[in-house]
C-alpha cells in the first residue's frame, strides 16, 4: 500500500523512468475521493492502508508525473474524481491540471458525484476466509467493454483500436452509477488495441509500464 504522496511520486518515477516520447504510461487509481468546494480545499484522492492516510491533490499528482516523457493515461475511479479535470464543478479552479496533449484522463464520476462499489451479501464471511468479493462499477464496466467476451464492445467501428472518445462514450452509455468524465473531449488517441484477426490477443497501446 502507498500511504504518502512522496511514496507514490517515487514509485511513479521508478516505474516510468525509461519512458520516451513515443511511450504511453498508464496509471490506474481506485480509492476514496474527497471534494468539499465550500472549504476552499483542493479535491483529493486518498492514499491509505487503513491506518495512515494522505491526500493526493491534482497539483501533487501532476508534479509527480511532470518528468515522465510521452503520454500519461490516467484512469481515476473514485468519488468526485471529475474535480481533478474540472468537470462537474460549480466554478472552475484558477489553475486546472493535466492540460496539454501529453495527458489523457478518464474519471468515474463528476466533481459532485459519488462513485460506487458493490459487494456480495456474504462479504464479511468471505473476508474472514481471506476472500474479497465485489468490484467498482466503473472499473467493471470498463473491463467488460475491453474484453474479448464482449466482442470489444467499446470499439465502435471495429478497427482494432479503442480510442479515448470511444471508451468514454461506451462508459457514458453503460455506466449508470455515476457520470464518467474525460479530458480531452472527442480525442481519438488509441487507449487499447487488439488484433482484429485474433480477438483473443489484446494489449495496451504503446504501454511502457503500468501502475495499478
CSV table of C-alpha atoms in Angstrom, one decimal:
chain,number,residue,atom,x,y,z
A,1,UNK,CA,0.0,0.0,0.0
A,2,UNK,CA,1.1,3.5,-0.9
A,3,UNK,CA,0.3,5.8,2.0
A,4,UNK,CA,2.0,9.1,1.2
A,5,UNK,CA,2.4,11.4,-1.8
A,6,UNK,CA,6.2,11.1,-1.6
A,7,UNK,CA,5.9,7.3,-1.8
A,8,UNK,CA,3.6,7.5,-4.8
A,9,UNK,CA,5.9,10.1,-6.5
A,10,UNK,CA,8.9,7.8,-6.0
A,11,UNK,CA,7.0,4.8,-7.4
A,12,UNK,CA,5.9,6.8,-10.4
A,13,UNK,CA,9.4,7.9,-11.1
A,14,UNK,CA,10.9,4.4,-10.8
A,15,UNK,CA,8.2,2.7,-12.8
A,16,UNK,CA,8.1,5.2,-15.7
A,17,UNK,CA,11.8,6.3,-15.6
A,18,UNK,CA,12.7,4.8,-19.0
A,19,UNK,CA,9.6,6.1,-20.9
A,20,UNK,CA,10.4,8.1,-24.0
A,21,UNK,CA,8.4,10.4,-26.2
A,22,UNK,CA,6.8,7.5,-28.1
A,23,UNK,CA,5.6,5.7,-25.0
A,24,UNK,CA,2.3,5.8,-23.1
A,25,UNK,CA,2.4,5.3,-19.3
A,26,UNK,CA,-0.8,4.1,-17.7
A,27,UNK,CA,-1.7,5.0,-14.1
A,28,UNK,CA,-4.9,3.5,-12.6
A,29,UNK,CA,-6.0,4.6,-9.2
A,30,UNK,CA,-9.1,3.2,-7.5
A,31,UNK,CA,-9.7,4.7,-4.0
A,32,UNK,CA,-11.8,7.0,-1.9
A,33,UNK,CA,-12.1,10.6,-3.1
A,34,UNK,CA,-12.8,13.9,-1.3
A,35,UNK,CA,-14.2,17.2,-2.6
A,36,UNK,CA,-15.8,19.9,-0.4
A,37,UNK,CA,-16.0,23.1,-2.5
A,38,UNK,CA,-17.2,25.2,0.4
A,39,UNK,CA,-13.9,24.6,2.3
A,40,UNK,CA,-11.7,26.0,-0.5
A,41,UNK,CA,-9.5,22.9,-0.3
A,42,UNK,CA,-8.4,21.1,-3.4
A,43,UNK,CA,-10.1,17.8,-4.3
A,44,UNK,CA,-8.1,14.8,-3.3
A,45,UNK,CA,-7.7,11.0,-3.8
A,46,UNK,CA,-6.9,9.2,-0.5
A,47,UNK,CA,-3.8,7.1,-0.1
A,48,UNK,CA,-4.4,4.8,2.8
A,49,UNK,CA,-3.6,1.4,4.3
A,50,UNK,CA,-6.5,1.6,6.8
A,51,UNK,CA,-4.2,3.1,9.4
A,52,UNK,CA,-2.4,6.1,8.0
A,53,UNK,CA,-3.8,8.3,5.2
A,54,UNK,CA,-2.6,11.1,2.9
A,55,UNK,CA,-4.4,13.4,0.5
A,56,UNK,CA,-3.3,13.3,-3.2
A,57,UNK,CA,-4.3,16.6,-4.9
A,58,UNK,CA,-4.4,17.3,-8.6
A,59,UNK,CA,-1.4,19.5,-8.3
A,60,UNK,CA,0.6,16.9,-6.4
A,61,UNK,CA,-0.2,14.2,-8.9
A,62,UNK,CA,0.7,16.4,-11.8
A,63,UNK,CA,4.0,17.3,-10.1
A,64,UNK,CA,4.8,13.6,-9.7
A,65,UNK,CA,4.2,13.0,-13.4
A,66,UNK,CA,6.0,16.1,-14.6
A,67,UNK,CA,9.3,14.5,-15.5
A,68,UNK,CA,7.7,11.5,-17.3
A,69,UNK,CA,8.1,11.7,-21.1
A,70,UNK,CA,5.4,10.6,-23.5
A,71,UNK,CA,1.7,10.4,-23.0
A,72,UNK,CA,0.3,9.9,-19.5
A,73,UNK,CA,-3.0,8.0,-19.4
A,74,UNK,CA,-4.8,8.5,-16.0
A,75,UNK,CA,-7.8,6.3,-15.0
A,76,UNK,CA,-9.3,7.6,-11.8
A,77,UNK,CA,-12.0,5.6,-10.2
A,78,UNK,CA,-13.0,7.5,-7.1
A,79,UNK,CA,-15.8,9.7,-5.7
A,80,UNK,CA,-15.7,13.3,-7.0
A,81,UNK,CA,-12.8,12.3,-9.3
A,82,UNK,CA,-14.1,14.6,-12.1
A,83,UNK,CA,-12.9,17.5,-10.0
A,84,UNK,CA,-9.3,16.5,-11.0
A,85,UNK,CA,-10.1,17.8,-14.5
A,86,UNK,CA,-12.6,20.5,-13.6
A,87,UNK,CA,-15.6,18.5,-14.8
A,88,UNK,CA,-18.9,18.9,-12.9
A,89,UNK,CA,-17.6,21.7,-10.6
A,90,UNK,CA,-19.7,24.7,-9.7
A,91,UNK,CA,-16.8,27.0,-10.6
A,92,UNK,CA,-13.7,26.3,-12.4
A,93,UNK,CA,-10.4,26.4,-10.4
A,94,UNK,CA,-7.9,29.1,-11.3
A,95,UNK,CA,-5.3,26.6,-12.4
A,96,UNK,CA,-6.5,23.4,-14.0
A,97,UNK,CA,-4.1,20.4,-14.0
A,98,UNK,CA,-3.4,17.8,-16.7
A,99,UNK,CA,-3.8,20.2,-19.7
A,100,UNK,CA,-1.9,19.5,-22.9
A,101,UNK,CA,-1.7,16.7,-25.4
A,102,UNK,CA,0.5,14.6,-23.2
A,103,UNK,CA,-2.4,13.9,-20.8
A,104,UNK,CA,-5.4,11.6,-21.4
A,105,UNK,CA,-7.7,11.4,-18.3
A,106,UNK,CA,-10.8,9.3,-17.7
A,107,UNK,CA,-12.7,9.6,-14.4
A,108,UNK,CA,-15.5,7.5,-13.0
A,109,UNK,CA,-17.6,10.5,-11.8
A,110,UNK,CA,-18.2,14.2,-11.9
A,111,UNK,CA,-16.9,16.6,-9.2
A,112,UNK,CA,-20.1,16.4,-7.2
A,113,UNK,CA,-20.9,12.7,-7.6
A,114,UNK,CA,-20.0,9.6,-5.6
A,115,UNK,CA,-18.6,6.6,-7.3
A,116,UNK,CA,-19.9,3.2,-6.2
A,117,UNK,CA,-18.6,-0.2,-5.2
A,118,UNK,CA,-20.7,-3.4,-4.9
A,119,UNK,CA,-20.1,-6.4,-2.7
A,120,UNK,CA,-21.9,-9.7,-2.0
A,121,UNK,CA,-24.2,-10.4,0.9
A,122,UNK,CA,-21.6,-12.9,2.2
A,123,UNK,CA,-18.8,-10.2,2.1
A,124,UNK,CA,-18.0,-10.4,5.8
A,125,UNK,CA,-17.9,-14.2,5.8
A,126,UNK,CA,-15.7,-14.4,2.7
A,127,UNK,CA,-13.4,-11.7,4.0
A,128,UNK,CA,-12.9,-13.7,7.2
A,129,UNK,CA,-11.7,-16.6,5.0
A,130,UNK,CA,-9.3,-14.4,3.0
A,131,UNK,CA,-11.5,-13.8,0.0
A,132,UNK,CA,-12.8,-10.4,-1.3
A,133,UNK,CA,-15.9,-10.3,-3.5
A,134,UNK,CA,-17.1,-7.3,-5.3
A,135,UNK,CA,-16.0,-4.6,-7.8
A,136,UNK,CA,-16.1,-1.0,-8.6
A,137,UNK,CA,-18.9,-0.4,-11.1
A,138,UNK,CA,-16.8,1.9,-13.3
A,139,UNK,CA,-13.8,-0.5,-13.4
A,140,UNK,CA,-16.1,-3.4,-14.1
A,141,UNK,CA,-17.9,-1.6,-16.9
A,142,UNK,CA,-14.6,-0.5,-18.4
A,143,UNK,CA,-13.0,-4.0,-18.2
A,144,UNK,CA,-16.1,-5.6,-19.8
A,145,UNK,CA,-16.1,-3.1,-22.7
A,146,UNK,CA,-12.4,-4.0,-23.5
A,147,UNK,CA,-12.9,-7.8,-23.1
A,148,UNK,CA,-13.0,-10.3,-25.9
A,149,UNK,CA,-16.0,-11.8,-24.2
A,150,UNK,CA,-18.0,-8.7,-25.1
A,151,UNK,CA,-16.5,-8.6,-28.6
A,152,UNK,CA,-14.5,-5.5,-27.6
A,153,UNK,CA,-17.8,-3.6,-27.4
A,154,UNK,CA,-16.0,-0.2,-26.8
A,155,UNK,CA,-14.6,-0.4,-30.3
A,156,UNK,CA,-17.5,1.2,-32.2
A,157,UNK,CA,-16.0,1.0,-35.7
A,158,UNK,CA,-14.3,-2.4,-35.1
A,159,UNK,CA,-11.0,-1.2,-36.4
A,160,UNK,CA,-8.9,-2.8,-33.7
A,161,UNK,CA,-8.4,0.4,-31.8
A,162,UNK,CA,-10.4,1.7,-28.8
A,163,UNK,CA,-9.9,5.4,-28.7
A,164,UNK,CA,-10.4,7.7,-25.7
A,165,UNK,CA,-13.5,9.0,-27.4
A,166,UNK,CA,-14.9,5.5,-28.0
A,167,UNK,CA,-14.2,4.3,-24.4
A,168,UNK,CA,-15.7,7.4,-22.9
A,169,UNK,CA,-18.9,7.2,-25.0
A,170,UNK,CA,-19.2,3.5,-24.1
A,171,UNK,CA,-18.9,4.2,-20.4
A,172,UNK,CA,-21.3,7.1,-20.6
A,173,UNK,CA,-23.9,4.9,-22.1
A,174,UNK,CA,-23.3,1.8,-20.0
A,175,UNK,CA,-22.2,3.0,-16.6
A,176,UNK,CA,-25.3,4.3,-14.8
A,177,UNK,CA,-23.9,4.5,-11.2
A,178,UNK,CA,-22.2,7.9,-11.9
A,179,UNK,CA,-21.3,10.1,-14.9
A,180,UNK,CA,-17.8,9.4,-16.4
A,181,UNK,CA,-15.8,12.4,-17.4
A,182,UNK,CA,-12.9,12.8,-19.8
A,183,UNK,CA,-10.1,15.1,-20.9
A,184,UNK,CA,-9.6,15.9,-23.7
A,185,UNK,CA,-13.1,15.7,-25.1
A,186,UNK,CA,-13.6,14.0,-28.5
A,187,UNK,CA,-10.0,12.7,-28.5
A,188,UNK,CA,-9.0,9.9,-30.9
A,189,UNK,CA,-5.9,8.7,-29.1
A,190,UNK,CA,-5.9,4.9,-29.0
A,191,UNK,CA,-6.1,3.7,-25.4
A,192,UNK,CA,-6.4,0.0,-26.2
A,193,UNK,CA,-5.6,-2.1,-29.3
A,194,UNK,CA,-6.2,-5.7,-30.3
A,195,UNK,CA,-5.7,-7.9,-33.4
A,196,UNK,CA,-9.0,-7.9,-35.3
A,197,UNK,CA,-7.9,-11.2,-36.8
A,198,UNK,CA,-7.4,-12.7,-33.4
A,199,UNK,CA,-9.7,-11.1,-30.9
A,200,UNK,CA,-8.3,-13.2,-28.0
A,201,UNK,CA,-5.0,-11.3,-28.4
A,202,UNK,CA,-5.1,-8.0,-26.5
A,203,UNK,CA,-2.6,-5.3,-25.4
A,204,UNK,CA,-2.5,-1.8,-24.2
A,205,UNK,CA,-1.4,0.6,-26.9
A,206,UNK,CA,2.4,1.5,-26.7
A,207,UNK,CA,2.4,0.8,-23.0
A,208,UNK,CA,5.8,1.2,-21.4
A,209,UNK,CA,4.7,0.1,-18.0
A,210,UNK,CA,1.7,0.4,-15.6
A,211,UNK,CA,0.9,1.2,-12.0
A,212,UNK,CA,-2.4,-0.2,-10.8
